[in-house]
mmCIF file of C-alpha atoms and ligand atoms in Angstrom:
data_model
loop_
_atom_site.group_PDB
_atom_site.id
_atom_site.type_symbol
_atom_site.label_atom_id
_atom_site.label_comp_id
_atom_site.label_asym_id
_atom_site.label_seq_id
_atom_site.Cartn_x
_atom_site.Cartn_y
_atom_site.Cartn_z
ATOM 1 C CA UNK A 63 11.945 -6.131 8.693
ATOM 2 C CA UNK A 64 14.847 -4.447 7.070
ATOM 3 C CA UNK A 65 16.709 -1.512 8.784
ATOM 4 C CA UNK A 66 16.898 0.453 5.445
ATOM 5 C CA UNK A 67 13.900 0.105 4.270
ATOM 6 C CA UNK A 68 11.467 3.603 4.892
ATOM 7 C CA UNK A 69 8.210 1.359 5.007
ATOM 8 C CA UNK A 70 9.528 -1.179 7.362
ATOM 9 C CA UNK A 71 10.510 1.699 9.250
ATOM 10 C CA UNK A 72 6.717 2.702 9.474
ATOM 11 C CA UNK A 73 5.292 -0.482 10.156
ATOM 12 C CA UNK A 74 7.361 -0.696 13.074
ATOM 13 C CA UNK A 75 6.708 2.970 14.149
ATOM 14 C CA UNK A 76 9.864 3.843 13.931
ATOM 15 C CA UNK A 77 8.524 6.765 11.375
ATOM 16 C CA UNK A 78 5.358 8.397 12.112
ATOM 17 C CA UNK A 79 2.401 7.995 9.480
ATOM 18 C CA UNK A 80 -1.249 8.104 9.944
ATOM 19 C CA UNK A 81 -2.300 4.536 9.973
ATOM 20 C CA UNK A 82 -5.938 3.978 9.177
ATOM 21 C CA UNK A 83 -5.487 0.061 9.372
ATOM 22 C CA UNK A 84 -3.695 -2.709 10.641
ATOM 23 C CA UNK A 85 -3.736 -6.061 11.316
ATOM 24 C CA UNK A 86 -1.377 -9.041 11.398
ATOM 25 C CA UNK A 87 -0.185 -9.147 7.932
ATOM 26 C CA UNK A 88 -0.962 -5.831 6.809
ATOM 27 C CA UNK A 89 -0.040 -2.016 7.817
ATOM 28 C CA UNK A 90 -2.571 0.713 5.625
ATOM 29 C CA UNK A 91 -1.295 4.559 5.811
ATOM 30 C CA UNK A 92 -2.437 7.850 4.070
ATOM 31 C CA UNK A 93 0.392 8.817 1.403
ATOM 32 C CA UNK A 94 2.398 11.678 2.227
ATOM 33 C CA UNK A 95 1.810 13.108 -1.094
ATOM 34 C CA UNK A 96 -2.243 12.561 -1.823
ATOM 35 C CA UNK A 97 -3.409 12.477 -5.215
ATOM 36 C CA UNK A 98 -6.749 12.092 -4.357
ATOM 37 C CA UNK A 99 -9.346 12.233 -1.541
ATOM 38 C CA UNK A 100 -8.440 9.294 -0.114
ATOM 39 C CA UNK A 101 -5.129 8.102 -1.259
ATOM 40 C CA UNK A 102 -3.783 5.219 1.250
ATOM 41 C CA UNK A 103 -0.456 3.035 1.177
ATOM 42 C CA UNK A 104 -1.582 -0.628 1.770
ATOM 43 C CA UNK A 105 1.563 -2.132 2.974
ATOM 44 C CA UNK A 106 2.568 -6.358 3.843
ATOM 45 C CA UNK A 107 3.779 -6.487 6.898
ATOM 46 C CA UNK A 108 6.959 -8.672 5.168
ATOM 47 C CA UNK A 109 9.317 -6.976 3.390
ATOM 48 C CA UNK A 110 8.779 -8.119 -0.141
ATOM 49 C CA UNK A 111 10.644 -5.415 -2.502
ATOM 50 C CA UNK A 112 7.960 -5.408 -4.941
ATOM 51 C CA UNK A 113 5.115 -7.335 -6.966
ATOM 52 C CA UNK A 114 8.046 -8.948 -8.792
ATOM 53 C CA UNK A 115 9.049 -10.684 -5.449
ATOM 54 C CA UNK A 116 5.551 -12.378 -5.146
ATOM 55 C CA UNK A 117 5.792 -15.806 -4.529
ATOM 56 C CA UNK A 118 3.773 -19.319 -3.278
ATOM 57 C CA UNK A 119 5.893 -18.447 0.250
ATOM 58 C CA UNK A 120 4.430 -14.965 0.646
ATOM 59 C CA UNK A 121 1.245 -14.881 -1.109
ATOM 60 C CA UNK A 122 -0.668 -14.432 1.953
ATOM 61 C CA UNK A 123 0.347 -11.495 2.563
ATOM 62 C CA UNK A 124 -0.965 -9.948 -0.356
ATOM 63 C CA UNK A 125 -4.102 -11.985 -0.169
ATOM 64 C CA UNK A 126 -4.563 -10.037 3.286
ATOM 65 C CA UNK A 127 -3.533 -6.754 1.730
ATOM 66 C CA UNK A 128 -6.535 -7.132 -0.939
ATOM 67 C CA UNK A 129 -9.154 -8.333 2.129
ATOM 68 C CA UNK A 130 -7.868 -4.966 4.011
ATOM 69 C CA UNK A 131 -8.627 -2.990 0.843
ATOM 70 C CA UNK A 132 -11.985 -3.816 0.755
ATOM 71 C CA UNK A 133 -12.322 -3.102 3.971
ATOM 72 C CA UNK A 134 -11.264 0.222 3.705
ATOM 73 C CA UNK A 135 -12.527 1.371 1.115
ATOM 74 C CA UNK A 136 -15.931 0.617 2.428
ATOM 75 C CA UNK A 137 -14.504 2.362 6.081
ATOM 76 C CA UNK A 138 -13.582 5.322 4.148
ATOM 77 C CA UNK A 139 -16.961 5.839 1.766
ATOM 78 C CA UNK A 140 -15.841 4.670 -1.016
ATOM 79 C CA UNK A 141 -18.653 2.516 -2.129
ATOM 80 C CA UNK A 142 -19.001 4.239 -5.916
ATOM 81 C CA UNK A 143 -15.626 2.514 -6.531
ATOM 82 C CA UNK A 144 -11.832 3.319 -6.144
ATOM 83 C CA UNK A 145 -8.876 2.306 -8.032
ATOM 84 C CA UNK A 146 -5.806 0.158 -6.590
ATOM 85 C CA UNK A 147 -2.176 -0.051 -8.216
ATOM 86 C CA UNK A 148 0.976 -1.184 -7.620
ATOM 87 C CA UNK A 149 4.054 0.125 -9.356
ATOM 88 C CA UNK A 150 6.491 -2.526 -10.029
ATOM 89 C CA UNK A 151 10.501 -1.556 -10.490
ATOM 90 C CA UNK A 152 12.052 1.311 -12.657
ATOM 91 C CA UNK A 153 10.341 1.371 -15.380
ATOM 92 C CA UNK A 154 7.155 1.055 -13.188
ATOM 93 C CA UNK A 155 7.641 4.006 -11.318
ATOM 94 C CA UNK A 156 8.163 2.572 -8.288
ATOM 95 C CA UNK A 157 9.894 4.524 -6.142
ATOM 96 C CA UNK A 158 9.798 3.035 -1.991
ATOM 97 C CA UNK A 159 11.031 -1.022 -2.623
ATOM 98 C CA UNK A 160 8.696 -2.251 -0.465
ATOM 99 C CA UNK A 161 5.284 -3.572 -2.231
ATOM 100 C CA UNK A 162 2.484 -1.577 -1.658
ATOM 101 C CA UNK A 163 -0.578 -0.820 -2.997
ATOM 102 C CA UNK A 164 -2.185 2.450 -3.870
ATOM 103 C CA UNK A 165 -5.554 2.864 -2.961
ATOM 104 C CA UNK A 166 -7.216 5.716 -4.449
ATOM 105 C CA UNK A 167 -10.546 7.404 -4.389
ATOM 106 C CA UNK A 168 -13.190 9.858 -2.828
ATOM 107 C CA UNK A 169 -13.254 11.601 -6.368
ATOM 108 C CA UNK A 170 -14.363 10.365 -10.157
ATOM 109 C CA UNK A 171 -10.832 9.264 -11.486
ATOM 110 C CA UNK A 172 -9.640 10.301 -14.733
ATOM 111 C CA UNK A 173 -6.731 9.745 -16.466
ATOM 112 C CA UNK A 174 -6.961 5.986 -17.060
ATOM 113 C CA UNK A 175 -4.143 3.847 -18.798
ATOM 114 C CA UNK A 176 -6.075 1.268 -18.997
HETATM 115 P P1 DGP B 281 5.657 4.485 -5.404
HETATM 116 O O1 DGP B 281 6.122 5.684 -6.194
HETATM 117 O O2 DGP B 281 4.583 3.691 -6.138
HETATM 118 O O3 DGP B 281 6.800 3.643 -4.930
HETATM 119 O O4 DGP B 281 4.895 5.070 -4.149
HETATM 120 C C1 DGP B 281 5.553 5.501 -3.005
HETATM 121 C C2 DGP B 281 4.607 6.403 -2.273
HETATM 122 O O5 DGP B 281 5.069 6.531 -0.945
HETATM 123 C C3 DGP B 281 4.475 7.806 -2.828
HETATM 124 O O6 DGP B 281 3.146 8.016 -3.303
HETATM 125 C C4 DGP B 281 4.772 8.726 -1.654
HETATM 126 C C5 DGP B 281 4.711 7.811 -0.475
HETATM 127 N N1 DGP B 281 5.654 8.122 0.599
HETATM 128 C C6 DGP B 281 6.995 8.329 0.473
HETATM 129 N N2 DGP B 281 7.552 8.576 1.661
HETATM 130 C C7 DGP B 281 6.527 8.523 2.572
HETATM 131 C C8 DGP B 281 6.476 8.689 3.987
HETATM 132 O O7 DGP B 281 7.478 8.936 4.678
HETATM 133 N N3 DGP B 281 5.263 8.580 4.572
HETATM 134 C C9 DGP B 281 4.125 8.309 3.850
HETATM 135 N N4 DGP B 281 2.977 8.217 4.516
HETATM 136 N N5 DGP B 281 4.142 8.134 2.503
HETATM 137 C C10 DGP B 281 5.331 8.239 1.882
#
């Protein structure tokens, strides 16, 4: 956990969010700024700043973030598919340093970049 850190804060419940899953290693919330249907923050429970922190020591954790996405996905109907990204750093976009993963769906996504 760090003090400063706004999805720490959350995990801990500290900060209100709508959690729609949670388990040991993982904390999943809906964004507070939804660019889709269903647009949830799936969130290690250890503060790792970003995917660039990823390492053999904390691994699992994002392991257990991909098992949780499937399961909510299917949880919140999105069996025709759904898209998941991570923005890493600056340059990435990403703007809360604490790795997370966008899940995204309930609606035919355009606007691929890849
Ligand atoms: P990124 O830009 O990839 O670092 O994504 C950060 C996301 O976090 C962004 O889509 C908005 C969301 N967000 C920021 N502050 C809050 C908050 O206080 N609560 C919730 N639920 N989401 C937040």
């Amino acid at each position: 956990m760090s003090e400063n850190c706004l999805f720490c804060r959350i995990i801990s419940g500290d900060i209100p969010s709508d959690k729609v899953y949670e388990d040991e290693y993982v904390c999943a919330f809906r964004d507070i700024n939804p660019q889709a249907p269903v647009h949830v923050l799936v969130v290690p429970k250890a503060h790792i700043a970003s995917a660039a922190d990823v390492s053999a020591e904390n691994s699992l954790y994002v392991a257990r973030c991909f098992e949780a996405i499937a399961k909510i996905a299917a949880a919140e109907g999105l069996g025709n598919g759904y898209r998941v990204i991570t923005n890493c750093g600056e340059d990435g976009g990403q703007s809360v340093m604490h790795l997370h993963f966008h899940l995204i769906g309930g609606v035919k996504l355009s606007e691929k970049i890849i």
